[in-house]
PDB file of C-alpha atoms in Angstrom:
ATOM      1  CA  MET K   1     170.922 129.350  47.183  1.00  0.00           C
ATOM      2  CA  ASN K   2     167.328 130.542  47.497  1.00  0.00           C
ATOM      3  CA  ALA K   3     165.336 129.890  50.663  1.00  0.00           C
ATOM      4  CA  GLN K   4     162.896 127.416  49.101  1.00  0.00           C
ATOM      5  CA  ARG K   5     165.645 125.264  47.645  1.00  0.00           C
ATOM      6  CA  GLU K   6     167.600 125.330  50.909  1.00  0.00           C
ATOM      7  CA  SER K   7     164.473 124.340  52.853  1.00  0.00           C
ATOM      8  CA  HIS K   8     163.829 121.444  50.482  1.00  0.00           C
ATOM      9  CA  LEU K   9     167.459 120.325  50.718  1.00  0.00           C
ATOM     10  CA  GLU K  10     167.331 120.302  54.512  1.00  0.00           C
ATOM     11  CA  ARG K  11     164.149 118.212  54.427  1.00  0.00           C
ATOM     12  CA  GLU K  12     165.845 115.715  52.129  1.00  0.00           C
ATOM     13  CA  ARG K  13     168.855 115.524  54.454  1.00  0.00           C
ATOM     14  CA  GLU K  14     166.598 114.830  57.423  1.00  0.00           C
ATOM     15  CA  LEU K  15     164.578 112.294  55.429  1.00  0.00           C
ATOM     16  CA  HIS K  16     167.653 110.327  54.378  1.00  0.00           C
ATOM     17  CA  LYS K  17     169.102 110.520  57.862  1.00  0.00           C
ATOM     18  CA  ARG K  18     165.999 108.652  59.032  1.00  0.00           C
ATOM     19  CA  LEU K  19     166.189 106.185  56.137  1.00  0.00           C
ATOM     20  CA  VAL K  20     169.724 104.927  56.809  1.00  0.00           C
ATOM     21  CA  ALA K  21     168.434 102.109  59.030  1.00  0.00           C
ATOM     22  CA  ASN K  22     165.801 101.164  56.427  1.00  0.00           C
ATOM     23  CA  TYR K  23     168.420 100.980  53.695  1.00  0.00           C
ATOM     24  CA  GLU K  24     170.656  98.735  55.785  1.00  0.00           C
ATOM     25  CA  ILE K  25     167.727  96.336  56.256  1.00  0.00           C
ATOM     26  CA  ARG K  26     166.854  96.554  52.557  1.00  0.00           C
ATOM     27  CA  TYR K  27     170.320  95.682  51.314  1.00  0.00           C
ATOM     28  CA  ARG K  28     171.045  92.998  53.932  1.00  0.00           C
ATOM     29  CA  ASP K  29     168.710  90.294  52.612  1.00  0.00           C
ATOM     30  CA  ALA K  30     170.348  87.984  50.062  1.00  0.00           C
ATOM     31  CA  PHE K  31     167.315  88.022  47.761  1.00  0.00           C
ATOM     32  CA  SER K  32     167.344  91.827  47.787  1.00  0.00           C
ATOM     33  CA  GLN K  33     171.059  91.851  46.970  1.00  0.00           C
ATOM     34  CA  VAL K  34     170.310  89.693  43.925  1.00  0.00           C
ATOM     35  CA  PHE K  35     167.732  92.216  42.757  1.00  0.00           C
ATOM     36  CA  GLN K  36     169.959  95.244  43.444  1.00  0.00           C
ATOM     37  CA  LYS K  37     172.654  93.611  41.287  1.00  0.00           C
ATOM     38  CA  GLU K  38     170.096  93.233  38.502  1.00  0.00           C
ATOM     39  CA  TRP K  39     169.092  96.888  38.795  1.00  0.00           C
ATOM     40  CA  ASN K  40     172.741  97.925  38.615  1.00  0.00           C
ATOM     41  CA  ARG K  41     173.292  95.622  35.626  1.00  0.00           C
ATOM     42  CA  ALA K  42     170.393  97.225  33.770  1.00  0.00           C
ATOM     43  CA  LEU K  43     171.769 100.694  34.513  1.00  0.00           C
ATOM     44  CA  LEU K  44     175.290  99.874  33.366  1.00  0.00           C
ATOM     45  CA  ALA K  45     173.932  98.258  30.196  1.00  0.00           C
ATOM     46  CA  MET K  46     172.760 101.754  29.219  1.00  0.00           C
ATOM     47  CA  ASN K  47     176.404 102.888  28.990  1.00  0.00           C
ATOM     48  CA  HIS K  48     177.559 103.107  25.363  1.00  0.00           C
ATOM     49  CA  THR K  49     180.659 105.250  25.783  1.00  0.00           C
ATOM     50  CA  LYS K  50     184.206 104.349  26.798  1.00  0.00           C
ATOM     51  CA  ALA K  51     184.443 105.363  30.440  1.00  0.00           C
ATOM     52  CA  GLU K  52     187.189 105.396  33.051  1.00  0.00           C
ATOM     53  CA  ARG K  53     186.205 108.291  35.339  1.00  0.00           C
ATOM     54  CA  VAL K  54     182.755 107.813  36.836  1.00  0.00           C
ATOM     55  CA  LEU K  55     180.635 109.822  39.268  1.00  0.00           C
ATOM     56  CA  ASP K  56     177.903 108.075  41.267  1.00  0.00           C
ATOM     57  CA  LEU K  57     175.788 111.133  42.030  1.00  0.00           C
ATOM     58  CA  GLY K  58     173.431 110.479  44.931  1.00  0.00           C
ATOM     59  CA  CYS K  59     175.382 107.392  45.954  1.00  0.00           C
ATOM     60  CA  GLY K  60     173.523 106.959  49.250  1.00  0.00           C
ATOM     61  CA  THR K  61     174.830 104.016  51.270  1.00  0.00           C
ATOM     62  CA  GLY K  62     176.774 102.703  48.264  1.00  0.00           C
ATOM     63  CA  VAL K  63     174.454 100.138  46.681  1.00  0.00           C
ATOM     64  CA  LEU K  64     175.832 100.970  43.218  1.00  0.00           C
ATOM     65  CA  LEU K  65     179.402 101.905  44.163  1.00  0.00           C
ATOM     66  CA  ALA K  66     180.723  98.353  44.579  1.00  0.00           C
ATOM     67  CA  ASP K  67     179.660  97.357  41.055  1.00  0.00           C
ATOM     68  CA  LEU K  68     181.088 100.573  39.610  1.00  0.00           C
ATOM     69  CA  THR K  69     184.502 100.070  41.214  1.00  0.00           C
ATOM     70  CA  GLN K  70     184.697  96.571  39.720  1.00  0.00           C
ATOM     71  CA  LYS K  71     184.053  97.905  36.216  1.00  0.00           C
ATOM     72  CA  TYR K  72     185.705 101.344  36.040  1.00  0.00           C
ATOM     73  CA  ARG K  73     189.181 102.626  36.888  1.00  0.00           C
ATOM     74  CA  PHE K  74     188.289 105.771  38.872  1.00  0.00           C
ATOM     75  CA  VAL K  75     184.977 106.136  40.738  1.00  0.00           C
ATOM     76  CA  VAL K  76     183.764 108.919  43.030  1.00  0.00           C
ATOM     77  CA  GLY K  77     180.569 108.937  45.079  1.00  0.00           C
ATOM     78  CA  SER K  78     178.678 112.079  46.055  1.00  0.00           C
ATOM     79  CA  ASP K  79     175.608 112.651  48.216  1.00  0.00           C
ATOM     80  CA  VAL K  80     173.927 115.326  50.343  1.00  0.00           C
ATOM     81  CA  SER K  81     173.441 112.887  53.232  1.00  0.00           C
ATOM     82  CA  ARG K  82     176.425 112.630  55.545  1.00  0.00           C
ATOM     83  CA  GLU K  83     174.797 109.729  57.399  1.00  0.00           C
ATOM     84  CA  MET K  84     174.288 107.729  54.209  1.00  0.00           C
ATOM     85  CA  MET K  85     177.889 108.268  53.169  1.00  0.00           C
ATOM     86  CA  GLN K  86     179.134 107.089  56.559  1.00  0.00           C
ATOM     87  CA  VAL K  87     177.760 103.669  55.615  1.00  0.00           C
ATOM     88  CA  ALA K  88     179.236 103.885  52.101  1.00  0.00           C
ATOM     89  CA  ARG K  89     182.729 104.718  53.411  1.00  0.00           C
ATOM     90  CA  LYS K  90     183.342 101.077  54.334  1.00  0.00           C
ATOM     91  CA  LEU K  91     183.692 100.395  50.576  1.00  0.00           C
ATOM     92  CA  GLY K  92     186.821 102.547  50.427  1.00  0.00           C
ATOM     93  CA  THR K  93     185.627 104.597  47.445  1.00  0.00           C
ATOM     94  CA  PRO K  94     186.360 108.362  47.464  1.00  0.00           C
ATOM     95  CA  LEU K  95     183.260 110.225  48.662  1.00  0.00           C
ATOM     96  CA  ILE K  96     182.340 113.908  48.627  1.00  0.00           C
ATOM     97  CA  GLU K  97     179.379 115.494  50.389  1.00  0.00           C
ATOM     98  CA  SER K  98     177.761 117.886  47.925  1.00  0.00           C
ATOM     99  CA  ASP K  99     174.521 119.197  46.498  1.00  0.00           C
ATOM    100  CA  GLY K 100     173.976 117.944  42.955  1.00  0.00           C
ATOM    101  CA  SER K 101     173.025 121.460  41.888  1.00  0.00           C
ATOM    102  CA  ALA K 102     176.517 122.775  42.736  1.00  0.00           C
ATOM    103  CA  LEU K 103     179.095 120.040  42.150  1.00  0.00           C
ATOM    104  CA  PRO K 104     182.656 120.675  43.422  1.00  0.00           C
ATOM    105  CA  PHE K 105     184.347 119.303  40.293  1.00  0.00           C
ATOM    106  CA  ARG K 106     186.036 120.965  37.350  1.00  0.00           C
ATOM    107  CA  GLY K 107     184.303 120.918  33.994  1.00  0.00           C
ATOM    108  CA  GLY K 108     184.794 117.882  31.768  1.00  0.00           C
ATOM    109  CA  LEU K 109     186.235 115.687  34.524  1.00  0.00           C
ATOM    110  CA  PHE K 110     184.002 112.626  34.146  1.00  0.00           C
ATOM    111  CA  ASP K 111     183.279 110.207  31.316  1.00  0.00           C
ATOM    112  CA  LEU K 112     180.096 108.936  32.943  1.00  0.00           C
ATOM    113  CA  VAL K 113     177.673 110.217  35.599  1.00  0.00           C
ATOM    114  CA  ILE K 114     175.109 107.785  37.018  1.00  0.00           C
ATOM    115  CA  CYS K 115     172.136 108.736  39.196  1.00  0.00           C
ATOM    116  CA  ARG K 116     170.086 105.869  40.588  1.00  0.00           C
ATOM    117  CA  GLY K 117     166.824 107.254  41.954  1.00  0.00           C
ATOM    118  CA  VAL K 118     168.070 110.780  42.628  1.00  0.00           C
ATOM    119  CA  LEU K 119     166.418 113.332  40.345  1.00  0.00           C
ATOM    120  CA  HIS K 120     162.918 112.924  41.806  1.00  0.00           C
ATOM    121  CA  HIS K 121     164.305 114.074  45.176  1.00  0.00           C
ATOM    122  CA  VAL K 122     165.679 117.308  43.675  1.00  0.00           C
ATOM    123  CA  ARG K 123     163.742 120.573  43.549  1.00  0.00           C
ATOM    124  CA  ASP K 124     165.799 122.372  40.871  1.00  0.00           C
ATOM    125  CA  ARG K 125     166.208 119.497  38.430  1.00  0.00           C
ATOM    126  CA  GLN K 126     167.354 121.690  35.575  1.00  0.00           C
ATOM    127  CA  ALA K 127     170.207 123.036  37.713  1.00  0.00           C
ATOM    128  CA  MET K 128     171.344 119.537  38.634  1.00  0.00           C
ATOM    129  CA  LEU K 129     171.246 118.302  35.042  1.00  0.00           C
ATOM    130  CA  ALA K 130     173.153 121.409  33.939  1.00  0.00           C
ATOM    131  CA  GLU K 131     175.842 120.625  36.526  1.00  0.00           C
ATOM    132  CA  ILE K 132     176.066 117.038  35.297  1.00  0.00           C
ATOM    133  CA  HIS K 133     176.411 118.331  31.734  1.00  0.00           C
ATOM    134  CA  ARG K 134     179.206 120.656  32.887  1.00  0.00           C
ATOM    135  CA  VAL K 135     181.293 117.993  34.671  1.00  0.00           C
ATOM    136  CA  LEU K 136     181.006 115.515  31.779  1.00  0.00           C
ATOM    137  CA  ARG K 137     183.616 115.569  29.043  1.00  0.00           C
ATOM    138  CA  GLN K 138     182.505 116.058  25.461  1.00  0.00           C
ATOM    139  CA  GLY K 139     181.107 112.686  24.419  1.00  0.00           C
ATOM    140  CA  GLY K 140     180.479 111.741  28.054  1.00  0.00           C
ATOM    141  CA  GLU K 141     177.252 110.096  29.125  1.00  0.00           C
ATOM    142  CA  LEU K 142     174.552 110.545  31.753  1.00  0.00           C
ATOM    143  CA  ILE K 143     172.526 107.552  32.981  1.00  0.00           C
ATOM    144  CA  LEU K 144     169.430 107.906  35.156  1.00  0.00           C
ATOM    145  CA  SER K 145     166.975 105.579  36.843  1.00  0.00           C
ATOM    146  CA  GLU K 146     163.803 107.311  38.004  1.00  0.00           C
ATOM    147  CA  PRO K 147     160.289 106.339  39.141  1.00  0.00           C
ATOM    148  CA  SER K 148     158.009 105.969  36.122  1.00  0.00           C
ATOM    149  CA  ASN K 149     154.470 107.358  36.110  1.00  0.00           C
ATOM    150  CA  ASP K 150     153.600 106.106  32.623  1.00  0.00           C
ATOM    151  CA  TRP K 151     150.924 103.694  33.868  1.00  0.00           C
ATOM    152  CA  TRP K 152     147.946 105.481  35.424  1.00  0.00           C
ATOM    153  CA  LEU K 153     147.555 102.966  38.267  1.00  0.00           C
ATOM    154  CA  VAL K 154     151.187 103.306  39.326  1.00  0.00           C
ATOM    155  CA  ARG K 155     150.911 107.078  38.980  1.00  0.00           C
ATOM    156  CA  THR K 156     147.920 107.166  41.336  1.00  0.00           C
ATOM    157  CA  MET K 157     149.417 104.807  43.921  1.00  0.00           C
ATOM    158  CA  ARG K 158     152.759 106.594  43.872  1.00  0.00           C
ATOM    159  CA  SER K 159     151.104 109.978  44.374  1.00  0.00           C
ATOM    160  CA  LEU K 160     149.325 108.681  47.477  1.00  0.00           C
ATOM    161  CA  MET K 161     152.442 106.980  48.786  1.00  0.00           C
ATOM    162  CA  TYR K 162     154.588 110.093  48.375  1.00  0.00           C
ATOM    163  CA  ARG K 163     151.961 112.219  50.056  1.00  0.00           C
ATOM    164  CA  PHE K 164     151.228 110.077  53.102  1.00  0.00           C
ATOM    165  CA  SER K 165     154.320 107.925  53.735  1.00  0.00           C
ATOM    166  CA  ASP K 166     157.115 109.181  55.988  1.00  0.00           C
ATOM    167  CA  LYS K 167     159.597 107.435  53.657  1.00  0.00           C
ATOM    168  CA  PHE K 168     159.263 110.254  51.090  1.00  0.00           C
ATOM    169  CA  ASP K 169     159.220 114.030  50.932  1.00  0.00           C
ATOM    170  CA  GLU K 170     155.902 115.659  50.038  1.00  0.00           C
ATOM    171  CA  GLU K 171     157.468 117.188  46.902  1.00  0.00           C
ATOM    172  CA  ASP K 172     158.891 113.909  45.569  1.00  0.00           C
ATOM    173  CA  GLU K 173     157.242 112.735  42.362  1.00  0.00           C
ATOM    174  CA  GLY K 174     157.766 110.300  39.522  1.00  0.00           C
ATOM    175  CA  PHE K 175     158.153 111.083  35.826  1.00  0.00           C
ATOM    176  CA  LEU K 176     156.326 110.436  32.614  1.00  0.00           C
ATOM    177  CA  SER K 177     158.885 109.121  30.123  1.00  0.00           C
ATOM    178  CA  ASP K 178     158.238 112.002  27.712  1.00  0.00           C
ATOM    179  CA  GLN K 179     158.587 114.494  30.558  1.00  0.00           C
ATOM    180  CA  LEU K 180     161.957 113.036  31.570  1.00  0.00           C
ATOM    181  CA  ARG K 181     163.169 113.027  27.958  1.00  0.00           C
ATOM    182  CA  GLU K 182     162.228 116.688  27.514  1.00  0.00           C
ATOM    183  CA  LEU K 183     163.985 117.614  30.756  1.00  0.00           C
ATOM    184  CA  ILE K 184     167.201 115.885  29.696  1.00  0.00           C
ATOM    185  CA  GLU K 185     167.082 117.367  26.190  1.00  0.00           C
ATOM    186  CA  ALA K 186     166.474 120.876  27.538  1.00  0.00           C
ATOM    187  CA  THR K 187     169.812 120.689  29.353  1.00  0.00           C
ATOM    188  CA  GLY K 188     171.711 119.989  26.147  1.00  0.00           C
ATOM    189  CA  PHE K 189     171.967 116.194  26.163  1.00  0.00           C
ATOM    190  CA  ARG K 190     171.490 114.348  22.888  1.00  0.00           C
ATOM    191  CA  GLU K 191     171.241 110.735  21.631  1.00  0.00           C
ATOM    192  CA  ILE K 192     168.742 110.047  24.401  1.00  0.00           C
ATOM    193  CA  ARG K 193     167.685 106.441  24.935  1.00  0.00           C
ATOM    194  CA  MET K 194     165.030 105.178  27.335  1.00  0.00           C
ATOM    195  CA  GLU K 195     164.043 101.763  28.663  1.00  0.00           C
ATOM    196  CA  ARG K 196     161.538 100.599  31.235  1.00  0.00           C
ATOM    197  CA  PHE K 197     162.529  98.524  34.232  1.00  0.00           C
ATOM    198  CA  GLY K 198     161.019  97.132  37.433  1.00  0.00           C
ATOM    199  CA  TYR K 199     158.046  94.810  37.573  1.00  0.00           C
ATOM    200  CA  SER K 200     157.363  91.925  39.975  1.00  0.00           C
ATOM    201  CA  ALA K 201     160.951  91.564  41.226  1.00  0.00           C
ATOM    202  CA  TYR K 202     161.131  95.299  41.893  1.00  0.00           C
ATOM    203  CA  VAL K 203     158.091  95.116  44.176  1.00  0.00           C
ATOM    204  CA  LEU K 204     158.733  91.789  45.907  1.00  0.00           C
ATOM    205  CA  ALA K 205     162.541  91.675  46.120  1.00  0.00           C
ATOM    206  CA  GLY K 206     163.660  95.285  45.946  1.00  0.00           C
ATOM    207  CA  PHE K 207     162.263  96.821  49.121  1.00  0.00           C
ATOM    208  CA  SER K 208     162.380  94.262  51.911  1.00  0.00           C
ATOM    209  CA  ASP K 209     162.386  97.010  54.544  1.00  0.00           C
ATOM    210  CA  GLN K 210     158.877  97.987  53.423  1.00  0.00           C
ATOM    211  CA  LEU K 211     157.502  94.770  51.923  1.00  0.00           C
ATOM    212  CA  PRO K 212     159.346  91.779  53.479  1.00  0.00           C
ATOM    213  CA  VAL K 213     157.219  89.091  51.791  1.00  0.00           C
ATOM    214  CA  LEU K 214     160.133  87.064  50.388  1.00  0.00           C
ATOM    215  CA  ARG K 215     162.020  87.102  53.682  1.00  0.00           C
ATOM    216  CA  TYR K 216     159.658  84.452  55.047  1.00  0.00           C
ATOM    217  CA  LEU K 217     159.587  82.322  51.912  1.00  0.00           C
ATOM    218  CA  PRO K 218     161.927  79.291  51.633  1.00  0.00           C
ATOM    219  CA  GLY K 219     164.221  79.534  48.624  1.00  0.00           C
ATOM    220  CA  ASN K 220     163.694  83.287  48.348  1.00  0.00           C
ATOM    221  CA  VAL K 221     166.932  83.841  46.421  1.00  0.00           C
ATOM    222  CA  ALA K 222     165.804  81.393  43.732  1.00  0.00           C
ATOM    223  CA  VAL K 223     162.384  83.066  43.691  1.00  0.00           C
ATOM    224  CA  ALA K 224     164.019  86.477  43.220  1.00  0.00           C
ATOM    225  CA  ARG K 225     166.041  85.147  40.283  1.00  0.00           C
ATOM    226  CA  LEU K 226     162.893  83.705  38.713  1.00  0.00           C
ATOM    227  CA  LEU K 227     161.068  87.020  39.121  1.00  0.00           C
ATOM    228  CA  ILE K 228     163.989  88.820  37.483  1.00  0.00           C
ATOM    229  CA  LYS K 229     163.763  86.503  34.457  1.00  0.00           C
ATOM    230  CA  LEU K 230     160.032  87.178  34.217  1.00  0.00           C
ATOM    231  CA  ASP K 231     160.636  90.914  34.474  1.00  0.00           C
ATOM    232  CA  ARG K 232     163.053  90.804  31.544  1.00  0.00           C
ATOM    233  CA  LEU K 233     160.312  89.190  29.463  1.00  0.00           C
ATOM    234  CA  TRP K 234     157.738  91.750  30.578  1.00  0.00           C
ATOM    235  CA  ALA K 235     160.057  94.613  29.653  1.00  0.00           C
ATOM    236  CA  ARG K 236     160.113  93.351  26.051  1.00  0.00           C
ATOM    237  CA  ALA K 237     156.358  92.735  25.798  1.00  0.00           C
ATOM    238  CA  PRO K 238     154.479  95.750  24.356  1.00  0.00           C
ATOM    239  CA  LEU K 239     151.408  94.982  26.455  1.00  0.00           C
ATOM    240  CA  PHE K 240     153.316  94.957  29.761  1.00  0.00           C
ATOM    241  CA  SER K 241     156.368  97.162  29.269  1.00  0.00           C
ATOM    242  CA  ARG K 242     154.508 100.389  30.018  1.00  0.00           C
ATOM    243  CA  MET K 243     153.785  99.062  33.512  1.00  0.00           C
ATOM    244  CA  GLY K 244     157.456  99.321  34.509  1.00  0.00           C
ATOM    245  CA  LEU K 245     157.962 101.098  37.822  1.00  0.00           C
ATOM    246  CA  GLN K 246     161.265 102.652  36.765  1.00  0.00           C
ATOM    247  CA  VAL K 247     162.403 104.379  33.599  1.00  0.00           C
ATOM    248  CA  LEU K 248     166.076 104.165  32.650  1.00  0.00           C
ATOM    249  CA  ALA K 249     167.417 107.012  30.532  1.00  0.00           C
ATOM    250  CA  SER K 250     170.750 107.945  29.026  1.00  0.00           C
ATOM    251  CA  GLY K 251     171.975 111.002  27.174  1.00  0.00           C
ATOM    252  CA  ARG K 252     175.280 112.135  25.747  1.00  0.00           C
ATOM    253  CA  ARG K 253     177.046 115.489  25.978  1.00  0.00           C
ATOM    254  CA  LEU K 254     178.021 116.269  22.392  1.00  0.00           C
ATOM    255  CA  ALA K 255     179.266 119.843  22.898  1.00  0.00           C
TER     256      ALA K 255
END
């Protein structure tokens, strides 16, 4: 591993060590749990292949793992952060500490690999996608959720936030949809599909550790559900869909 990549990896480990407490606050609020379930639902709706063996790559504290274990027969979580996985272990899912650019699995083991908000933390993205391609069986599928920079206002605000907030690494960045598609295709994935996700509910219900507005509002769970319904409408409206704060992408390994 080259020195720059190792340095970046160590910074990410330290960053996520600090964020464990934030994540526990974020996922504790009932209204946030409702939104996280919606995010997971949208991700899993991208799956169009028969899957039994699933890898949650970058599983963190396990926000996606519980939903995966309810749906699929064999699920493994993997992350570079030992502290994050210590929280996830209470779910009882097999966990392996590993760098996504060098996965400790044999080729063709998994039917599905899901990464929720992982790739933008990775320096050598091509290497990680190549590893995902390797551990997927022929016909297996990759699903990603990544920060979207398609709307100029979001792109500007995100750039400032990543640069000045201690909740991010200075090299973290979002993606233009076309940029993410090209990156996935360059690794050998085909049948790529993309959808936008994350509008008002994402901002107001998704990050209560940073923006706890709903925590002090009576009926906040009902409000979160209403915002989710509005977001689904916005995602289908040509005028608003480009404003989505996340882009969901899937690709299939055909060979």
